[in-house]
XYZ file of C-alpha atoms in Angstrom:
445
model
C 0.000 0.000 0.000
C 1.216 3.479 -0.882
C 1.438 6.228 1.696
C 0.172 8.675 -0.932
C -1.462 8.392 -4.347
C -1.446 11.565 -6.430
C -3.597 12.173 -9.501
C -2.022 14.787 -11.742
C 1.649 15.655 -12.288
C 1.477 19.435 -12.633
C 2.962 21.998 -10.219
C 0.739 20.628 -7.454
C 1.171 16.913 -8.129
C 4.865 16.586 -8.862
C 5.843 18.960 -6.035
C 3.791 16.844 -3.618
C 5.458 13.692 -4.939
C 8.925 15.208 -4.617
C 8.260 16.423 -1.074
C 6.701 13.163 0.147
C 9.321 11.040 -1.599
C 12.154 13.040 -0.055
C 10.505 12.382 3.307
C 10.802 8.642 2.732
C 7.146 8.057 1.905
C 5.994 5.477 -0.637
C 4.381 7.532 -3.411
C 2.460 6.777 -6.601
C 2.061 9.604 -9.125
C -0.497 9.113 -11.897
C -0.450 11.335 -14.997
C -2.514 10.884 -18.146
C -0.207 12.985 -20.325
C 3.341 14.134 -19.503
C 5.083 15.419 -16.404
C 4.772 19.118 -15.673
C 1.078 19.670 -16.287
C -0.356 22.690 -18.078
C 2.207 25.093 -16.625
C 5.211 23.401 -18.186
C 3.629 22.001 -21.331
C 0.861 24.384 -22.378
C 1.056 27.454 -20.166
C 3.598 29.297 -18.032
C 6.843 28.018 -19.514
C 6.131 28.056 -23.265
C 4.382 31.422 -23.156
C 7.280 32.990 -21.265
C 9.763 31.548 -23.746
C 7.789 32.995 -26.650
C 7.393 36.348 -24.890
C 11.113 36.590 -24.168
C 11.861 35.918 -27.824
C 9.409 38.625 -28.896
C 10.869 41.105 -26.393
C 14.372 40.332 -27.633
C 13.253 41.056 -31.199
C 11.605 44.312 -30.153
C 14.663 45.432 -28.160
C 16.922 44.713 -31.126
C 14.711 46.818 -33.381
C 14.779 49.771 -30.984
C 18.361 49.609 -29.741
C 19.452 52.763 -31.528
C 18.858 54.943 -28.482
C 21.509 52.929 -26.643
C 23.962 53.295 -29.495
C 23.293 49.801 -30.788
C 21.944 49.712 -34.316
C 20.970 46.337 -35.715
C 20.198 46.175 -39.419
C 17.885 43.657 -41.008
C 16.523 42.324 -37.713
C 14.214 39.369 -38.291
C 12.480 36.804 -36.172
C 12.312 33.106 -37.017
C 9.154 31.565 -35.612
C 10.195 27.923 -36.195
C 13.403 28.589 -34.268
C 11.420 30.234 -31.445
C 9.143 27.195 -31.346
C 11.998 24.695 -31.435
C 13.844 26.452 -28.626
C 10.699 26.541 -26.511
C 10.199 22.806 -26.985
C 13.828 22.192 -26.024
C 13.343 24.136 -22.793
C 10.204 22.154 -22.002
C 11.939 18.839 -22.616
C 14.823 19.812 -20.352
C 12.426 20.731 -17.552
C 10.410 17.524 -17.981
C 13.615 15.531 -17.699
C 14.425 17.464 -14.558
C 11.097 16.515 -12.990
C 11.615 12.876 -13.975
C 14.983 13.018 -12.226
C 13.369 14.368 -9.074
C 10.818 11.549 -9.109
C 13.581 8.972 -9.499
C 15.579 10.486 -6.666
C 12.549 10.366 -4.374
C 11.731 6.791 -5.469
C 8.335 7.960 -6.674
C 6.557 5.491 -8.936
C 5.143 7.268 -11.988
C 2.296 5.593 -13.867
C 0.964 6.971 -17.155
C -2.737 6.577 -17.824
C -6.216 7.678 -16.860
C -6.824 7.350 -13.144
C -10.249 6.337 -11.848
C -11.037 6.725 -8.160
C -12.910 3.715 -6.782
C -12.978 4.861 -3.169
C -10.841 6.985 -0.844
C -8.151 4.281 -0.727
C -8.275 2.788 -4.223
C -7.363 4.123 -7.645
C -7.481 2.170 -10.914
C -5.141 2.869 -13.827
C -5.215 0.789 -17.031
C -7.048 -2.042 -15.292
C -4.693 -2.214 -12.314
C -5.797 -1.293 -8.804
C -3.554 0.696 -6.475
C -4.179 1.130 -2.754
C -3.148 4.165 -0.756
C -3.522 5.568 2.731
C -3.896 9.127 1.436
C -5.159 10.566 -1.842
C -4.238 13.918 -3.371
C -6.313 15.241 -6.274
C -4.314 17.645 -8.429
C -6.072 17.365 -11.787
C -5.662 21.035 -12.705
C -7.793 22.972 -15.158
C -8.488 23.472 -18.858
C -9.433 26.450 -21.051
C -13.019 27.614 -20.588
C -15.292 27.642 -23.624
C -17.933 30.380 -23.279
C -21.370 29.761 -24.848
C -20.716 31.945 -27.883
C -22.210 30.812 -31.198
C -19.586 29.936 -33.759
C -16.777 28.803 -31.482
C -17.205 25.057 -31.792
C -15.938 23.230 -34.875
C -14.443 26.458 -36.199
C -10.940 25.859 -37.630
C -10.011 29.510 -37.097
C -10.731 29.388 -33.359
C -7.990 28.312 -30.938
C -7.573 28.333 -27.190
C -4.411 28.949 -25.152
C -3.297 25.383 -25.846
C -4.027 25.395 -29.558
C -2.305 28.703 -30.254
C 0.995 27.264 -29.016
C 0.686 24.419 -31.498
C 0.262 26.575 -34.603
C 2.892 25.605 -37.219
C 3.131 29.186 -38.489
C 2.571 32.577 -36.924
C -0.712 34.272 -37.809
C -0.552 37.782 -39.252
C -3.617 38.900 -37.301
C -5.473 37.699 -34.233
C -8.662 38.629 -32.416
C -8.435 37.850 -28.697
C -11.652 37.163 -26.821
C -10.773 37.966 -23.225
C -8.493 40.630 -21.789
C -7.327 38.744 -18.723
C -3.785 37.578 -18.034
C -3.707 34.874 -20.713
C -5.260 36.996 -23.432
C -3.073 40.032 -22.743
C 0.161 38.051 -22.679
C -0.614 36.629 -26.119
C -1.702 40.076 -27.327
C 1.661 41.413 -26.189
C 3.517 38.629 -27.999
C 1.805 39.317 -31.305
C 2.082 43.104 -31.106
C 5.805 42.940 -30.306
C 6.250 40.954 -33.496
C 4.321 43.553 -35.488
C 1.117 41.583 -35.976
C -2.408 42.987 -36.010
C -4.161 42.448 -32.685
C -7.680 43.169 -31.481
C -8.747 42.472 -27.895
C -12.420 42.213 -26.947
C -13.024 42.232 -23.182
C -16.344 42.295 -21.328
C -14.942 44.001 -18.199
C -14.235 47.760 -17.970
C -10.468 47.188 -17.659
C -7.821 44.711 -18.712
C -6.279 42.139 -16.367
C -9.329 41.594 -14.194
C -8.826 42.801 -10.633
C -5.362 44.238 -11.188
C -4.540 47.730 -9.988
C -6.442 50.071 -12.319
C -3.480 52.273 -13.091
C -1.344 49.234 -13.857
C -3.984 47.867 -16.200
C -4.278 51.237 -17.937
C -0.495 51.379 -18.403
C -0.548 48.051 -20.214
C -3.533 49.113 -22.293
C -1.798 52.294 -23.453
C 1.366 50.367 -24.211
C -0.500 47.842 -26.362
C -2.393 50.590 -28.152
C 0.842 52.472 -28.845
C 2.073 49.322 -30.569
C -1.015 49.167 -32.764
C -3.394 46.921 -30.835
C -7.114 47.744 -30.779
C -8.648 47.326 -27.306
C -12.426 47.136 -26.817
C -13.497 47.184 -23.153
C -17.011 46.666 -21.831
C -17.747 44.706 -25.002
C -19.981 41.664 -25.348
C -19.226 39.046 -28.005
C -22.383 37.873 -29.753
C -21.079 35.385 -32.316
C -18.068 34.286 -34.318
C -18.181 33.662 -38.074
C -14.955 32.072 -39.240
C -12.288 34.583 -38.216
C -14.752 37.430 -37.641
C -15.844 38.274 -34.121
C -19.136 40.191 -33.843
C -19.641 42.138 -30.634
C -21.408 45.090 -29.079
C -19.232 47.836 -27.688
C -19.816 49.543 -24.341
C -22.322 51.902 -25.967
C -24.303 48.974 -27.386
C -23.251 49.585 -30.990
C -22.615 46.596 -33.240
C -18.941 46.087 -34.083
C -16.820 43.391 -35.682
C -13.148 42.473 -35.856
C -11.499 40.011 -38.194
C -8.374 37.953 -37.683
C -6.544 35.110 -39.315
C -7.225 33.304 -36.050
C -9.473 33.916 -33.055
C -7.978 33.222 -29.640
C -10.485 32.363 -26.924
C -8.909 33.377 -23.615
C -11.960 33.458 -21.380
C -10.423 31.889 -18.302
C -10.084 28.297 -17.157
C -12.307 25.674 -15.523
C -11.332 22.951 -13.076
C -10.943 19.373 -14.295
C -13.576 17.579 -12.238
C -14.854 14.932 -14.637
C -13.673 11.579 -15.894
C -11.690 10.278 -12.903
C -14.376 9.030 -10.523
C -14.682 12.045 -8.254
C -18.349 11.179 -7.754
C -17.306 7.977 -5.946
C -15.908 9.968 -3.036
C -19.091 11.883 -2.163
C -17.072 14.873 -1.045
C -17.982 18.548 -0.925
C -17.617 19.889 -4.478
C -19.618 21.772 -7.063
C -19.315 22.321 -10.798
C -16.433 24.771 -10.324
C -14.194 23.300 -7.656
C -13.409 20.844 -4.904
C -13.849 22.542 -1.547
C -10.849 22.444 0.768
C -9.915 24.130 4.015
C -6.682 26.004 4.699
C -4.965 22.653 5.253
C -5.911 21.457 1.747
C -8.233 18.859 3.287
C -11.479 17.918 1.542
C -14.600 16.860 3.419
C -13.471 13.215 3.198
C -10.736 12.214 5.695
C -7.498 11.237 4.008
C -8.437 12.949 0.737
C -6.725 16.211 -0.183
C -6.872 18.538 -3.184
C -4.513 21.241 -4.419
C -4.036 23.596 -7.336
C -6.532 24.821 -9.913
C -9.011 22.073 -9.070
C -9.710 23.812 -5.742
C -10.847 27.022 -7.457
C -8.667 29.255 -5.279
C -5.743 30.987 -7.012
C -5.155 29.658 -10.556
C -1.404 30.063 -10.195
C 1.367 27.467 -10.345
C 3.197 28.874 -7.331
C 0.045 28.788 -5.231
C -0.575 25.188 -6.305
C 2.928 24.242 -5.192
C 2.494 25.892 -1.798
C -0.971 24.424 -1.279
C 0.247 20.931 -2.079
C 3.132 21.222 0.395
C 0.570 22.141 3.026
C -1.417 19.018 2.087
C 1.606 16.734 2.378
C 2.703 18.270 5.670
C -0.719 17.791 7.233
C -1.304 14.261 5.997
C 1.974 13.169 7.579
C 1.514 14.864 10.925
C 3.115 18.302 10.485
C 0.556 21.017 11.168
C 0.561 23.628 8.407
C -1.884 26.084 6.861
C -2.052 27.825 3.511
C -2.105 31.571 4.078
C -3.400 33.626 1.174
C -2.590 37.195 2.160
C 0.710 37.286 0.279
C 0.130 35.399 -2.973
C 1.853 37.249 -5.841
C 0.439 37.579 -9.344
C 2.344 38.569 -12.477
C 1.377 39.514 -16.024
C 4.450 38.991 -18.209
C 3.713 41.729 -20.694
C 6.034 44.533 -21.790
C 6.243 46.121 -19.272
C 5.324 43.522 -16.663
C 2.695 43.901 -13.955
C 3.370 42.296 -10.585
C 1.227 42.609 -7.507
C 0.645 41.156 -4.072
C -1.944 41.958 -1.429
C -4.719 44.522 -1.697
C -5.318 47.210 -4.274
C -6.602 50.640 -3.259
C -10.085 49.658 -4.482
C -10.092 46.442 -2.453
C -8.954 48.265 0.678
C -11.824 50.737 0.234
C -14.326 47.923 -0.302
C -13.214 46.365 2.984
C -13.568 49.665 4.795
C -9.919 49.705 5.817
C -8.152 52.833 6.974
C -5.355 53.142 4.449
C -3.284 55.405 2.254
C -1.523 54.973 -1.090
C 2.060 56.009 -1.841
C 3.634 55.858 -5.264
C 6.928 56.536 -7.060
C 7.871 56.306 -10.729
C 10.557 53.798 -11.637
C 12.210 56.725 -13.383
C 13.552 57.688 -9.955
C 15.844 54.661 -10.248
C 19.220 55.210 -11.862
C 19.349 51.654 -13.153
C 15.866 51.867 -14.657
C 16.786 55.030 -16.581
C 20.089 53.551 -17.691
C 18.582 50.361 -19.060
C 15.214 51.403 -20.493
C 13.825 53.945 -22.889
C 10.246 55.012 -23.458
C 8.848 52.534 -20.945
C 6.695 53.763 -18.101
C 6.834 52.140 -14.711
C 5.964 52.718 -11.086
C 5.775 51.206 -7.634
C 2.581 51.731 -5.679
C 2.131 50.675 -2.063
C -1.098 50.409 -0.089
C -0.432 51.070 3.601
C -2.842 50.396 6.450
C -3.741 52.576 9.415
C -0.601 51.525 11.308
C 1.448 52.020 8.138
C 1.622 48.255 7.681
C 2.026 47.101 4.079
C -1.298 45.821 2.745
C -0.403 45.612 -0.924
C 2.247 46.461 -3.482
C 1.908 46.888 -7.237
C 4.807 47.207 -9.648
C 4.748 48.037 -13.352
C 8.046 47.715 -15.163
C 10.464 45.388 -16.952
C 11.713 43.937 -13.659
C 8.404 43.663 -11.821
C 8.232 39.866 -11.677
C 11.642 39.637 -10.011
C 10.885 42.433 -7.540
C 7.534 41.343 -6.165
C 8.923 38.495 -4.054
C 10.409 41.024 -1.650
C 6.979 42.584 -1.154
C 5.536 39.119 -0.418
C 8.012 38.741 2.444
C 7.135 42.221 3.702
C 3.405 41.480 3.795
C 3.853 37.969 5.190
C 5.840 39.431 8.080
C 3.449 42.362 8.549
C 6.173 44.952 8.070
C 5.381 48.640 8.470
C 6.722 51.431 6.291
C 9.384 52.245 8.879
C 10.541 48.622 8.962
C 10.875 48.555 5.186
C 12.961 51.745 5.122
C 15.518 49.949 7.297
C 16.070 47.184 4.732
C 19.306 47.589 2.787
C 18.781 47.056 -0.943
C 21.743 46.868 -3.327
C 22.421 49.989 -5.375
C 21.854 50.632 -8.177
C 18.811 48.400 -8.557
C 15.248 49.050 -9.533
C 14.054 47.130 -6.467
C 15.345 49.817 -4.084
C 12.368 51.947 -5.156
C 10.307 49.579 -2.989
C 12.085 51.089 -0.004
C 12.204 54.656 -1.263
C 8.453 54.775 -1.804
C 7.968 54.255 1.941
C 9.417 57.700 2.618
C 6.552 59.327 0.695
C-alpha cells in the first residue's frame, strides 16, 4: 500500500510527490499525459519563452537609443518554437529526475477513483492511505455561437501548437492569458484586437497598472475594446457590441479564446468519493483537506488561485498535514504577475479592495524613473511602484509596473507575510543601483 497516491503531475502533483518522496514516503504519481502539467507544457513556460523571444526582437529593433543599431533584424518563428520545446523537454527531464531520486513510482494513464483508498489505472488497482487530487484545469469555452468546430478558433493550448505565426489575431478575453498573447503578437508587429467584457484589462489588477498596459499595447497598434460583449463568431470574424451597445466586428486570421479556465472535475471518478464539491471546484480548508478524511486537493481544481506557485504551496501544506506536520495555507501574500512589456506584478490589496473592505489606508507611489538603473537600461517605458499602507502604516499591498516587476515582487511578499510597516521597510538595505530599491524609497513618501 502506498502512503500517498497523487492524480495529476502538474505543479501541485509533482511537487507533492517530490516532497513526500524526499521524506521517505511510498508515493504513486499518476499522470494521463506528460510530467509538468499545463504550466510546463501548455502554459507558463512556453508562453514565457515565446514572450522573451518577442521582447528580444523588439529590443533589437529599438536599440538605436543605446547606441546599438541592428540592421535587417528578423524573427524566425520555427526557431522560437523549437527552442521553446527544447526548454520544455529539459524541464520535464528534470522533474523525472526528481521523481527517481525520491523513489516515486510514476504511472501513465487515466486514473479512476474507486474509493478513498483505491485508484485504478489501465485495469490495475492501487491502494493508498492518502489521496491527493491535483487534476488542474483546462481552457473555458464560453457559450458563444460559432466557437465550436471552427478551424479559425484556438484556445491557449491550440495557439501554441500553430505551425506558423498568424498575421492577425482577435483575442476574446483581456485577462492575463489573453493580454500576454496580445503582447507577444504586437511585439512581433502583428495585427491584434482584444475584446473584453470588463471595464479594464487584467481583471482585478490595480487600475493604473492595467491602464499602463492598455496604453502600451495601443501604442504598438493593438485595438482594445473594453465593456464589449461578443455575440457570435463567423470564421475569423468576431461580432460584438461595444460599451455603448453599438454593433462592431473584428477580423483575424485566427481567433484566440482566452476566457479563463475551468477545473478538471470529470472523468476520474470524483463522484465515488461523495465529497464537498460543485461544478467549479473541490472545496478544501486552509490545510488542503477535503470533506473526506485522508483525501486532499490542491491547485486549480480547488478554485482558489489559478497560479502554479500557489498550487505548489498548497500541495506542500497538504503533504505536511497528511503526515503529521501542522501547516496552513495563508493567502494574504500570494503574488500575481502579467508577463507583458512592461510587466505587472502585484501582491496583497489594491486601493479599491482596501476601500471595499472599509480599511483605513493610504496609497504612496513613485515612478521607476527615480531609479538610476531603470533610466540607464530602459527607454520610453513607463513604470511605477505603488504601495497600499494600512492605518498603522503596515504594508497591505504592493503593485509594480516595469520590466523587472516579476523579479521584484517576491520582496513585497516577504514584507506582507511578516506584517512589516513602512518604517521597517525603510531599514532594509537594498543593493544599489537596482530598480528594487524603489520599494524602499516609496515608503518615505
